[in-house]
PDB file of C-alpha atoms and ligand atoms in Angstrom:
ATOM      1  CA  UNK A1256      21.122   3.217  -1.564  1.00 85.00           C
ATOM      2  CA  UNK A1257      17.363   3.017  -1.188  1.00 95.00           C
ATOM      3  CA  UNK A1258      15.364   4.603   1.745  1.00 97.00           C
ATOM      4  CA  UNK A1259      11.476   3.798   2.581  1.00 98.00           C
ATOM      5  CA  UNK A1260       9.932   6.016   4.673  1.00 98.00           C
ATOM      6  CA  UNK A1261       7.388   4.470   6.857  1.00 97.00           C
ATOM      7  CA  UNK A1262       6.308   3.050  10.124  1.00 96.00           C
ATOM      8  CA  UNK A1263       5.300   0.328   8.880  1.00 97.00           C
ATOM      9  CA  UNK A1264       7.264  -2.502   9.278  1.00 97.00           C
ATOM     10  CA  UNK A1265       4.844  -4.931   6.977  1.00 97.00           C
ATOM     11  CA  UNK A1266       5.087  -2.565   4.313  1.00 97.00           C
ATOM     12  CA  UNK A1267       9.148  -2.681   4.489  1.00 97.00           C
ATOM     13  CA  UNK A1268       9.308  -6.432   4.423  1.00 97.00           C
ATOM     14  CA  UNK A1269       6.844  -6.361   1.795  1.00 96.00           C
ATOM     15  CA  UNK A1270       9.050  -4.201  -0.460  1.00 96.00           C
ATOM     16  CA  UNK A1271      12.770  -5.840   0.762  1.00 96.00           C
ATOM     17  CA  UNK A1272      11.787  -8.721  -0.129  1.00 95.00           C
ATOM     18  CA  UNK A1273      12.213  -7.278  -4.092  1.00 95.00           C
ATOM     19  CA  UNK A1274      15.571  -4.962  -2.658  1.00 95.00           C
ATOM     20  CA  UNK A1275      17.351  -6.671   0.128  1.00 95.00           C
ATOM     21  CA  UNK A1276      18.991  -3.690   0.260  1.00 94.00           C
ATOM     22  CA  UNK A1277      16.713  -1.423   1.430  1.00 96.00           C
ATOM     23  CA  UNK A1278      16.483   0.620   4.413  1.00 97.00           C
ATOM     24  CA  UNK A1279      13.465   1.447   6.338  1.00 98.00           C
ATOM     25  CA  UNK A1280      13.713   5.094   7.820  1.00 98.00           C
ATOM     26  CA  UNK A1281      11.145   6.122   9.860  1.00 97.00           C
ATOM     27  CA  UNK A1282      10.320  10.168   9.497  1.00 96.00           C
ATOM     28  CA  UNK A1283       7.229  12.222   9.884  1.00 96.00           C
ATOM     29  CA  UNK A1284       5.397  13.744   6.629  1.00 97.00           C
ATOM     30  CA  UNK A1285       2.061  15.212   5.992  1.00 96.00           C
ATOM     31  CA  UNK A1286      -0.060  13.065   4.461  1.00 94.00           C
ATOM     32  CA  UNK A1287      -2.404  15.885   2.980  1.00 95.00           C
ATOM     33  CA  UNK A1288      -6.293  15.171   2.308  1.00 95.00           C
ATOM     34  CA  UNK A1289      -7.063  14.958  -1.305  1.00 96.00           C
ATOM     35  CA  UNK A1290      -8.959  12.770  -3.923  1.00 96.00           C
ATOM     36  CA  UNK A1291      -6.670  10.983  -4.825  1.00 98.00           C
ATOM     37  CA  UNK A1292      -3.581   8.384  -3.959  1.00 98.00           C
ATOM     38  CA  UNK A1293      -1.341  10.500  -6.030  1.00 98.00           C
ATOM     39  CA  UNK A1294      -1.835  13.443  -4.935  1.00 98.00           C
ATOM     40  CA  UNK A1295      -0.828  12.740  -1.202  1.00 98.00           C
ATOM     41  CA  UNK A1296       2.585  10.846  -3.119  1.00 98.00           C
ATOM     42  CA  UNK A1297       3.320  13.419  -4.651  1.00 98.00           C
ATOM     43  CA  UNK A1298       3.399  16.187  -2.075  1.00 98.00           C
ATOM     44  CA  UNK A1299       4.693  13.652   0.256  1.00 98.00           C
ATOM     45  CA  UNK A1300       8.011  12.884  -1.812  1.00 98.00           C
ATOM     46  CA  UNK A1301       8.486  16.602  -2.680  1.00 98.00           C
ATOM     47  CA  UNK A1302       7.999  17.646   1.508  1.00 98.00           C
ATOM     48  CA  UNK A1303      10.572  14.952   1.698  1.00 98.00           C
ATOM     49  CA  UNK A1304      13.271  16.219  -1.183  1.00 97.00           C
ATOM     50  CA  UNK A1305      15.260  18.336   1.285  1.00 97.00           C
ATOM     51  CA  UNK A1306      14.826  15.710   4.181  1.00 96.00           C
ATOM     52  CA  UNK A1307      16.129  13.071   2.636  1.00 96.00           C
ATOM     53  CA  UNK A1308      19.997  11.905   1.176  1.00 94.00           C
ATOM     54  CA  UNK A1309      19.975   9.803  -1.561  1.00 95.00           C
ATOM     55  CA  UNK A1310      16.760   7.745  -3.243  1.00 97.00           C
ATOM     56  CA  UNK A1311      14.028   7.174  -1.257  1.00 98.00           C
ATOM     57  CA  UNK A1312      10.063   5.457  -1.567  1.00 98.00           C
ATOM     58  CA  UNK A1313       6.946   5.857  -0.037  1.00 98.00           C
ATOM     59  CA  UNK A1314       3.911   3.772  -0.455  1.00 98.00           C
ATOM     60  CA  UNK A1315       0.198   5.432  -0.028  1.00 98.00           C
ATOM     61  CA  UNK A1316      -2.359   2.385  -0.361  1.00 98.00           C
ATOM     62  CA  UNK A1317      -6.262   2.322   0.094  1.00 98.00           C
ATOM     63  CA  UNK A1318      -8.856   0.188  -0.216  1.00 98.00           C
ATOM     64  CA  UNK A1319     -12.222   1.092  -2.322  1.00 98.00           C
ATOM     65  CA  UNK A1320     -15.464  -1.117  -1.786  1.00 99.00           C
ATOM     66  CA  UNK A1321     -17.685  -0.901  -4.921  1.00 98.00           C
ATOM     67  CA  UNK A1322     -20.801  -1.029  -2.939  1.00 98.00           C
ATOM     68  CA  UNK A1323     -19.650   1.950  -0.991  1.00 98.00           C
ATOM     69  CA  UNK A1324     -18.731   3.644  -3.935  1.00 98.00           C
ATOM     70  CA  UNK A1325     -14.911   3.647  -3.520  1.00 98.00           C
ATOM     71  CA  UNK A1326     -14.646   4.213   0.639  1.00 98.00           C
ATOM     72  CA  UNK A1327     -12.683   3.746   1.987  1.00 98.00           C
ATOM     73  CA  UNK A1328     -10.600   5.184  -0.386  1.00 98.00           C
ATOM     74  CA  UNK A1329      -7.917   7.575   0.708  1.00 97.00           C
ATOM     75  CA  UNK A1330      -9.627   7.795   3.703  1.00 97.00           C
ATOM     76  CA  UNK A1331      -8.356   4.058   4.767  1.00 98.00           C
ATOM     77  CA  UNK A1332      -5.613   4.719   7.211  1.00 97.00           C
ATOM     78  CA  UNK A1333      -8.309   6.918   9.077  1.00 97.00           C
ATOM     79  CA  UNK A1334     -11.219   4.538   9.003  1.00 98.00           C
ATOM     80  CA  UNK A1335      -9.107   1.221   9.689  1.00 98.00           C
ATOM     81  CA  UNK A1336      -8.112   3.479  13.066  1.00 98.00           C
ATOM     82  CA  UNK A1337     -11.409   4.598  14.048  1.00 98.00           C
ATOM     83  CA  UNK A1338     -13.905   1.840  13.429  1.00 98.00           C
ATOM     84  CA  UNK A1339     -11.099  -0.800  11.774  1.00 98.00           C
ATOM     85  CA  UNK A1340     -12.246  -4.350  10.162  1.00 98.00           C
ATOM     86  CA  UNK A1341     -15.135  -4.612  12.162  1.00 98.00           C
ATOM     87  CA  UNK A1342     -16.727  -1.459  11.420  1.00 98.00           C
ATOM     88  CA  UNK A1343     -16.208  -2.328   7.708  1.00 98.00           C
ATOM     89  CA  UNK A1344     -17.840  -6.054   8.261  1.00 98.00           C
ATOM     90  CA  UNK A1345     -20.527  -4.094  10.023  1.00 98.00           C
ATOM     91  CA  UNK A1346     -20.966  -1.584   7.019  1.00 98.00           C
ATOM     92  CA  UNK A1347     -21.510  -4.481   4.945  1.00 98.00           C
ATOM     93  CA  UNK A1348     -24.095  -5.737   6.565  1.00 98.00           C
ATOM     94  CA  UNK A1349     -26.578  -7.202   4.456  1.00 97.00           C
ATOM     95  CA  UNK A1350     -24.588  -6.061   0.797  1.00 98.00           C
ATOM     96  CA  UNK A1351     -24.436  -8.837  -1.303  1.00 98.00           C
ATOM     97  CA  UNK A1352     -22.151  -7.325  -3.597  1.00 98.00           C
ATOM     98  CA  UNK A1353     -18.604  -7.616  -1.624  1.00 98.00           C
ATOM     99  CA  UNK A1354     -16.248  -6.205  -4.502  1.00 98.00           C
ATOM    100  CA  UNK A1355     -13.254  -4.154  -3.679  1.00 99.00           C
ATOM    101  CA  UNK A1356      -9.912  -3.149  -4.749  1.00 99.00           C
ATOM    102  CA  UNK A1357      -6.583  -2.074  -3.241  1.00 98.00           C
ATOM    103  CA  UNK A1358      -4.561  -0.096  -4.639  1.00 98.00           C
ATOM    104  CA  UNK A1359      -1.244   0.947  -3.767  1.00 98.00           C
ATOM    105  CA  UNK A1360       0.647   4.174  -5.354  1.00 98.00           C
ATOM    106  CA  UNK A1361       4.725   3.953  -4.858  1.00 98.00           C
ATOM    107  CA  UNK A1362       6.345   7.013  -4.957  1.00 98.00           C
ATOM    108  CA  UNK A1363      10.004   6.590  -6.287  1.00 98.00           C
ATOM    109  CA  UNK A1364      12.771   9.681  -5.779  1.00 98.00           C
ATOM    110  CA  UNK A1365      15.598   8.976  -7.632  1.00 98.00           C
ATOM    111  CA  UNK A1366      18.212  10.893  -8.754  1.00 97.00           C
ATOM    112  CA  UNK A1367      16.409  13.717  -8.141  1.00 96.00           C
ATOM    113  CA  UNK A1368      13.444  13.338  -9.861  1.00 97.00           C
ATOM    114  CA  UNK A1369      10.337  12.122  -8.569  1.00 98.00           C
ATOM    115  CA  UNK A1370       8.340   8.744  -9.997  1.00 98.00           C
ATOM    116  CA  UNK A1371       5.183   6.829  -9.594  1.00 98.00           C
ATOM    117  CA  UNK A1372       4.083   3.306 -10.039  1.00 98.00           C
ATOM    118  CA  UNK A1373       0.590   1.949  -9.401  1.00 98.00           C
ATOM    119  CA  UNK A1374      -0.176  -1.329  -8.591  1.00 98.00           C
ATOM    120  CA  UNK A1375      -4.421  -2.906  -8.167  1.00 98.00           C
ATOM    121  CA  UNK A1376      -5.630  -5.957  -6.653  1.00 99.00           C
ATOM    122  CA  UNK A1377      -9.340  -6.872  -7.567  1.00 98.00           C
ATOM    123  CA  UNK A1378     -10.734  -9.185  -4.426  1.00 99.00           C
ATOM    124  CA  UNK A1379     -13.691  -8.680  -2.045  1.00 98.00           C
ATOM    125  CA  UNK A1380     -14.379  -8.562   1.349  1.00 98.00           C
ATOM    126  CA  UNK A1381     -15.406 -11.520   3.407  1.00 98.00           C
ATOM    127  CA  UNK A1382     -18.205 -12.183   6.329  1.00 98.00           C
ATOM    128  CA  UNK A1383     -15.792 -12.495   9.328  1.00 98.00           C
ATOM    129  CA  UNK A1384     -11.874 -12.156   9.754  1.00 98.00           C
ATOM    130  CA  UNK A1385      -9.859 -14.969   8.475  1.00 98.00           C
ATOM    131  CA  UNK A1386      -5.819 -15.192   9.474  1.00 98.00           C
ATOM    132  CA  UNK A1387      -2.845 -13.362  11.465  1.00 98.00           C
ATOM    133  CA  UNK A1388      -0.307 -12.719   8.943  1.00 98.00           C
ATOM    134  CA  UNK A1389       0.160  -8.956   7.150  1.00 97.00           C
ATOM    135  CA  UNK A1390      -1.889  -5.984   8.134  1.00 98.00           C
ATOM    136  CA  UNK A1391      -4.507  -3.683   8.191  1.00 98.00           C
ATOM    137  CA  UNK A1392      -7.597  -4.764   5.976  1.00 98.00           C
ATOM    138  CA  UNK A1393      -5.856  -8.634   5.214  1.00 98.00           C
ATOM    139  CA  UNK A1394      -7.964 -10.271   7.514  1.00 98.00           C
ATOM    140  CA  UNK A1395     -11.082  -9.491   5.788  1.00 99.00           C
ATOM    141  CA  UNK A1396      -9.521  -9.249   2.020  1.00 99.00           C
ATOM    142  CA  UNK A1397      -9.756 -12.220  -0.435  1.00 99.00           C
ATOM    143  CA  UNK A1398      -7.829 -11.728  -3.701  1.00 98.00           C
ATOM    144  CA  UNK A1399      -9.910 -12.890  -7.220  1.00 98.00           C
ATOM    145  CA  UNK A1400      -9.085 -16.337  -7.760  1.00 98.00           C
ATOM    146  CA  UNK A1401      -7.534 -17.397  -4.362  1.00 98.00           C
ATOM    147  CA  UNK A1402     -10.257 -18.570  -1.037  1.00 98.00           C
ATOM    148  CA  UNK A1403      -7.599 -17.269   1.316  1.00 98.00           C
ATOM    149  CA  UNK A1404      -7.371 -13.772   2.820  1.00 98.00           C
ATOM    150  CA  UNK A1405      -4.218 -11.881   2.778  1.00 98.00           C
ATOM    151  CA  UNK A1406      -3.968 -12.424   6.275  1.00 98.00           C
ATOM    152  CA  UNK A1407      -3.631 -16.403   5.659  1.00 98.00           C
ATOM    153  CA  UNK A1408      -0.767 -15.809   2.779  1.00 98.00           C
ATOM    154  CA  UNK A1409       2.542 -15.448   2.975  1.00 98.00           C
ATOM    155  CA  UNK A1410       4.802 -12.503   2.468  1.00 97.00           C
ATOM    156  CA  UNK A1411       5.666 -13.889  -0.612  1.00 97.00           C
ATOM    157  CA  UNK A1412       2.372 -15.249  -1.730  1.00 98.00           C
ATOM    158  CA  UNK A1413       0.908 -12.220  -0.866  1.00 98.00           C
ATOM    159  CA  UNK A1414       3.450 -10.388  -2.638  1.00 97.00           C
ATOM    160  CA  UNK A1415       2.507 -12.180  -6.067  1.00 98.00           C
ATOM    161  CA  UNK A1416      -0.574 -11.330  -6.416  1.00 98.00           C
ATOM    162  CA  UNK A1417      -1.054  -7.876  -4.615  1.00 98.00           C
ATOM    163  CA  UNK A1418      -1.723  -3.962  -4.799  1.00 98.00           C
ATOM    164  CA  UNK A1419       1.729  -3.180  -3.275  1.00 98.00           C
ATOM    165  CA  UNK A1420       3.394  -6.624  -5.310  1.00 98.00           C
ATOM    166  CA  UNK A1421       1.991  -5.159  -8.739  1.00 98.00           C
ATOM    167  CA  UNK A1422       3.217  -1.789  -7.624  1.00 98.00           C
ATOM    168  CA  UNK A1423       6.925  -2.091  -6.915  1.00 97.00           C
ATOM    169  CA  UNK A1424       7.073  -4.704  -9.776  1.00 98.00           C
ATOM    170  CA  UNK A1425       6.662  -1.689 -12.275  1.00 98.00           C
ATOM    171  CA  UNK A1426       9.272  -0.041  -9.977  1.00 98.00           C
ATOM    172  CA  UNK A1427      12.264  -2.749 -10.200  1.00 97.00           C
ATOM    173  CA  UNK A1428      11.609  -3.131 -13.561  1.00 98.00           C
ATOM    174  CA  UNK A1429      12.052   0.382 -13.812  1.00 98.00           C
ATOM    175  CA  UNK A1430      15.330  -0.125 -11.539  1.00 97.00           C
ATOM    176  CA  UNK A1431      16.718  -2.921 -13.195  1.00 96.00           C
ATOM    177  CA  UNK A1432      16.380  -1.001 -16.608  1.00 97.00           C
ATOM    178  CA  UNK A1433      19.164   1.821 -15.327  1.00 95.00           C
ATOM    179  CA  UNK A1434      21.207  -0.951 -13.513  1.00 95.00           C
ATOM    180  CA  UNK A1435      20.239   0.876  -9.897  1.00 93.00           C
ATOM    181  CA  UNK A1436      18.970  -2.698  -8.193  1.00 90.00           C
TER     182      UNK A1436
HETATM  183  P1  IMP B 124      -1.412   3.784   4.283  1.00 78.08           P
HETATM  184  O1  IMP B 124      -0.880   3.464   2.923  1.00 78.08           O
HETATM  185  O2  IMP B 124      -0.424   3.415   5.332  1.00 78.08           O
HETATM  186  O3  IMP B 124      -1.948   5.191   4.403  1.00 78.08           O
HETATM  187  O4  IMP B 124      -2.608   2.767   4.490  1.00 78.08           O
HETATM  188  C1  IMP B 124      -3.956   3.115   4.551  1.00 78.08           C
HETATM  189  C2  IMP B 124      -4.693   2.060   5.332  1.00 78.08           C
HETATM  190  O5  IMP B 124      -4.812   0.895   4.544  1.00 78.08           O
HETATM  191  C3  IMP B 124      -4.023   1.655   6.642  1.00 78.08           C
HETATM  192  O6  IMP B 124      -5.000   1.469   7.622  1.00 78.08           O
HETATM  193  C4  IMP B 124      -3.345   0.349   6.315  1.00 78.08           C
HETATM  194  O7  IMP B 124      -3.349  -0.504   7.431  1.00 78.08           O
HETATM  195  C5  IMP B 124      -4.228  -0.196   5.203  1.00 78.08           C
HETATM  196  N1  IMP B 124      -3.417  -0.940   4.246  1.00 78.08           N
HETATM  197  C6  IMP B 124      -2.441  -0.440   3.439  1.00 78.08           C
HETATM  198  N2  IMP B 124      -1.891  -1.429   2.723  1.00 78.08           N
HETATM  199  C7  IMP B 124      -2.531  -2.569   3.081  1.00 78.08           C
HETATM  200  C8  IMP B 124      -2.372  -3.927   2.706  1.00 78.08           C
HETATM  201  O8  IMP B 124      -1.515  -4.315   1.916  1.00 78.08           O
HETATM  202  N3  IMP B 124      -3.213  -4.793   3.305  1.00 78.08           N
HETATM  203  C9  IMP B 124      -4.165  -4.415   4.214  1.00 78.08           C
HETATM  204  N4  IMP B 124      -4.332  -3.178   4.607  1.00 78.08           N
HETATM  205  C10 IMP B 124      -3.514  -2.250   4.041  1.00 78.08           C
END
Protein backbone atom coordinates (compact mmCIF):
# COMPACT_ATOMS: atom_id res chain seq x y z
CA UNK A 1 0.00 0.00 0.00
CA UNK A 2 1.22 3.42 -1.06
CA UNK A 3 0.25 6.74 0.71
CA UNK A 4 0.92 10.44 -0.81
CA UNK A 5 0.68 13.02 1.43
CA UNK A 6 -0.60 16.15 -0.05
CA UNK A 7 -3.36 18.55 -0.72
CA UNK A 8 -2.92 18.56 -3.85
CA UNK A 9 -5.13 16.79 -5.84
CA UNK A 10 -3.11 17.52 -9.36
CA UNK A 11 -0.14 16.23 -7.86
CA UNK A 12 -2.06 12.79 -6.86
CA UNK A 13 -3.47 12.26 -10.30
CA UNK A 14 -0.22 13.11 -11.62
CA UNK A 15 1.50 10.29 -9.68
CA UNK A 16 -1.71 7.52 -9.89
CA UNK A 17 -1.62 7.66 -13.05
CA UNK A 18 2.00 5.48 -12.72
CA UNK A 19 0.24 3.50 -9.31
CA UNK A 20 -3.45 3.16 -9.64
CA UNK A 21 -3.16 2.09 -6.42
CA UNK A 22 -2.31 4.85 -4.59
CA UNK A 23 -3.91 6.71 -1.93
CA UNK A 24 -3.90 10.35 -1.41
CA UNK A 25 -3.87 11.20 2.44
CA UNK A 26 -4.07 14.53 3.30
CA UNK A 27 -1.92 15.44 6.72
CA UNK A 28 -0.15 18.50 7.92
CA UNK A 29 3.88 18.63 7.94
CA UNK A 30 6.37 21.35 8.24
CA UNK A 31 7.75 22.23 5.28
CA UNK A 32 11.02 23.80 6.86
CA UNK A 33 12.97 26.76 5.00
CA UNK A 34 16.19 25.64 3.59
CA UNK A 35 18.35 25.78 0.33
CA UNK A 36 17.45 23.19 -0.97
CA UNK A 37 14.45 20.70 -2.33
CA UNK A 38 15.99 17.94 -0.37
CA UNK A 39 16.39 19.18 2.53
CA UNK A 40 12.62 20.08 3.19
CA UNK A 41 12.04 16.00 1.79
CA UNK A 42 13.94 14.86 3.92
CA UNK A 43 12.81 16.32 7.23
CA UNK A 44 9.40 16.10 5.88
CA UNK A 45 9.40 12.14 5.45
CA UNK A 46 11.29 11.65 8.76
CA UNK A 47 8.43 14.23 10.78
CA UNK A 48 6.18 11.84 9.01
CA UNK A 49 7.87 8.21 10.07
CA UNK A 50 5.77 7.90 13.24
CA UNK A 51 2.59 9.45 11.52
CA UNK A 52 2.33 7.32 8.98
CA UNK A 53 1.45 3.14 8.50
CA UNK A 54 2.93 1.62 5.79
CA UNK A 55 4.93 3.38 2.58
CA UNK A 56 4.25 6.66 1.90
CA UNK A 57 5.56 9.78 -0.81
CA UNK A 58 5.78 13.27 -0.82
CA UNK A 59 6.65 15.50 -3.65
CA UNK A 60 8.50 19.08 -2.97
CA UNK A 61 8.74 20.84 -6.54
CA UNK A 62 10.01 24.44 -7.49
CA UNK A 63 10.58 26.33 -10.22
CA UNK A 64 14.09 28.29 -10.85
CA UNK A 65 14.22 31.16 -13.58
CA UNK A 66 17.83 31.56 -14.84
CA UNK A 67 17.48 35.22 -15.22
CA UNK A 68 16.49 35.46 -11.62
CA UNK A 69 19.15 33.38 -10.64
CA UNK A 70 17.18 30.27 -9.53
CA UNK A 71 13.85 32.14 -7.77
CA UNK A 72 11.72 31.06 -7.31
CA UNK A 73 13.32 28.23 -6.11
CA UNK A 74 12.16 26.67 -2.89
CA UNK A 75 10.50 29.64 -2.29
CA UNK A 76 7.70 28.71 -5.11
CA UNK A 77 4.75 27.60 -3.10
CA UNK A 78 5.19 31.06 -1.25
CA UNK A 79 5.61 33.32 -4.22
CA UNK A 80 2.91 31.51 -6.55
CA UNK A 81 0.54 32.52 -3.25
CA UNK A 82 1.55 35.97 -2.80
CA UNK A 83 2.11 37.56 -6.17
CA UNK A 84 1.29 34.07 -8.35
CA UNK A 85 1.79 33.94 -12.38
CA UNK A 86 1.28 37.40 -12.81
CA UNK A 87 3.74 38.71 -10.52
CA UNK A 88 6.26 36.35 -12.23
CA UNK A 89 5.12 37.69 -15.94
CA UNK A 90 5.54 41.06 -14.33
CA UNK A 91 9.14 40.20 -12.97
CA UNK A 92 10.00 39.38 -16.37
CA UNK A 93 9.31 42.30 -17.75
CA UNK A 94 11.56 43.27 -20.34
CA UNK A 95 14.15 39.86 -19.80
CA UNK A 96 14.79 38.43 -22.91
CA UNK A 97 16.26 35.47 -21.57
CA UNK A 98 13.01 33.34 -20.36
CA UNK A 99 14.90 30.02 -19.25
CA UNK A 100 13.70 28.03 -16.35
CA UNK A 101 13.53 24.70 -14.85
CA UNK A 102 11.26 22.66 -12.57
CA UNK A 103 12.29 20.41 -10.61
CA UNK A 104 10.54 18.07 -8.53
CA UNK A 105 12.23 15.95 -5.51
CA UNK A 106 10.00 12.65 -4.51
CA UNK A 107 10.52 11.48 -1.29
CA UNK A 108 9.90 7.62 -1.10
CA UNK A 109 9.44 5.77 2.61
CA UNK A 110 9.50 2.34 2.18
CA UNK A 111 10.02 -0.29 4.31
CA UNK A 112 11.33 1.84 6.63
CA UNK A 113 13.88 3.52 5.02
CA UNK A 114 13.69 6.73 3.45
CA UNK A 115 14.47 7.44 -0.59
CA UNK A 116 14.77 10.19 -3.07
CA UNK A 117 14.30 10.59 -6.73
CA UNK A 118 14.77 13.80 -8.72
CA UNK A 119 13.21 14.56 -11.72
CA UNK A 120 14.09 18.29 -14.16
CA UNK A 121 12.23 19.79 -16.87
CA UNK A 122 14.23 22.47 -18.93
CA UNK A 123 11.37 25.00 -20.55
CA UNK A 124 10.86 28.78 -20.18
CA UNK A 125 8.40 31.06 -19.30
CA UNK A 126 6.05 32.68 -21.72
CA UNK A 127 4.59 36.47 -22.24
CA UNK A 128 0.97 35.83 -21.06
CA UNK A 129 -0.93 32.68 -19.60
CA UNK A 130 -1.78 30.04 -22.04
CA UNK A 131 -4.41 27.01 -20.91
CA UNK A 132 -6.65 25.59 -17.89
CA UNK A 133 -5.41 22.21 -17.34
CA UNK A 134 -2.74 21.28 -14.25
CA UNK A 135 -1.57 23.82 -11.76
CA UNK A 136 0.36 26.33 -10.30
CA UNK A 137 3.10 27.82 -12.73
CA UNK A 138 1.55 25.57 -16.06
CA UNK A 139 -0.05 28.37 -17.48
CA UNK A 140 2.99 30.30 -18.05
CA UNK A 141 5.52 27.11 -18.48
CA UNK A 142 6.54 25.83 -21.98
CA UNK A 143 8.59 22.60 -21.94
CA UNK A 144 11.95 22.57 -24.54
CA UNK A 145 10.76 21.26 -27.66
CA UNK A 146 6.91 21.49 -27.28
CA UNK A 147 4.89 25.37 -28.14
CA UNK A 148 2.30 24.35 -25.59
CA UNK A 149 2.26 25.22 -21.87
CA UNK A 150 1.65 22.65 -19.32
CA UNK A 151 -1.54 24.10 -18.77
CA UNK A 152 -2.65 23.13 -22.53
CA UNK A 153 -1.28 19.29 -22.05
CA UNK A 154 -2.73 16.56 -20.80
CA UNK A 155 -2.18 14.63 -17.63
CA UNK A 156 -0.53 12.24 -19.56
CA UNK A 157 1.30 14.41 -21.98
CA UNK A 158 2.34 16.39 -19.32
CA UNK A 159 3.39 13.49 -17.47
CA UNK A 160 5.95 12.45 -20.33
CA UNK A 161 7.88 15.03 -20.45
CA UNK A 162 7.88 16.65 -16.87
CA UNK A 163 9.77 17.51 -13.48
CA UNK A 164 7.33 15.35 -11.44
CA UNK A 165 7.01 12.58 -14.76
CA UNK A 166 10.98 12.25 -14.73
CA UNK A 167 10.79 12.05 -10.99
CA UNK A 168 8.51 9.16 -10.10
CA UNK A 169 9.84 7.38 -13.28
CA UNK A 170 13.19 6.79 -11.30
CA UNK A 171 10.79 5.82 -8.46
CA UNK A 172 8.69 2.86 -10.24
CA UNK A 173 11.60 1.74 -11.71
CA UNK A 174 12.92 1.56 -8.42
CA UNK A 175 9.46 -0.20 -7.40
CA UNK A 176 9.19 -2.48 -10.08
CA UNK A 177 12.86 -3.69 -9.36
CA UNK A 178 11.66 -5.20 -5.67
CA UNK A 179 8.26 -6.34 -7.19
CA UNK A 180 6.38 -3.55 -4.73
CA UNK A 181 4.19 -1.95 -7.89
P1 LIG B 1 5.02 22.44 -3.70
O1 LIG B 1 5.80 21.28 -4.24
O2 LIG B 1 3.60 22.06 -3.48
O3 LIG B 1 5.68 23.09 -2.50
O4 LIG B 1 4.99 23.48 -4.89
C1 LIG B 1 5.64 24.71 -4.90
C2 LIG B 1 4.92 25.63 -5.85
O5 LIG B 1 5.19 25.24 -7.18
C3 LIG B 1 3.41 25.65 -5.68
O6 LIG B 1 2.95 26.97 -5.83
C4 LIG B 1 2.90 24.78 -6.80
O7 LIG B 1 1.67 25.26 -7.28
C5 LIG B 1 3.99 24.95 -7.85
N1 LIG B 1 4.16 23.71 -8.59
C6 LIG B 1 4.59 22.51 -8.10
N2 LIG B 1 4.58 21.59 -9.07
C7 LIG B 1 4.14 22.21 -10.19
C8 LIG B 1 3.87 21.76 -11.51
O8 LIG B 1 4.01 20.60 -11.87
N3 LIG B 1 3.42 22.71 -12.36
C9 LIG B 1 3.22 24.01 -12.01
N4 LIG B 1 3.42 24.47 -10.80
C10 LIG B 1 3.88 23.57 -9.89
Amino acid sequence: MFSIITHNKNKYMEIKKFIPALRMVEMEYPEIQADTLEEVVMFALQYLRPRIEGNYIIDDSGLFIDALNGFPGVYSAYVFKTIGNDGILRLLRGVENRSATFKTVIGLHYQGENFLFTGICRGSIIYEMRGNNGFGYDPIFVPEGFTRTFAEMSTSEKNAVSHRGNAIKKMVEFLKERDAI
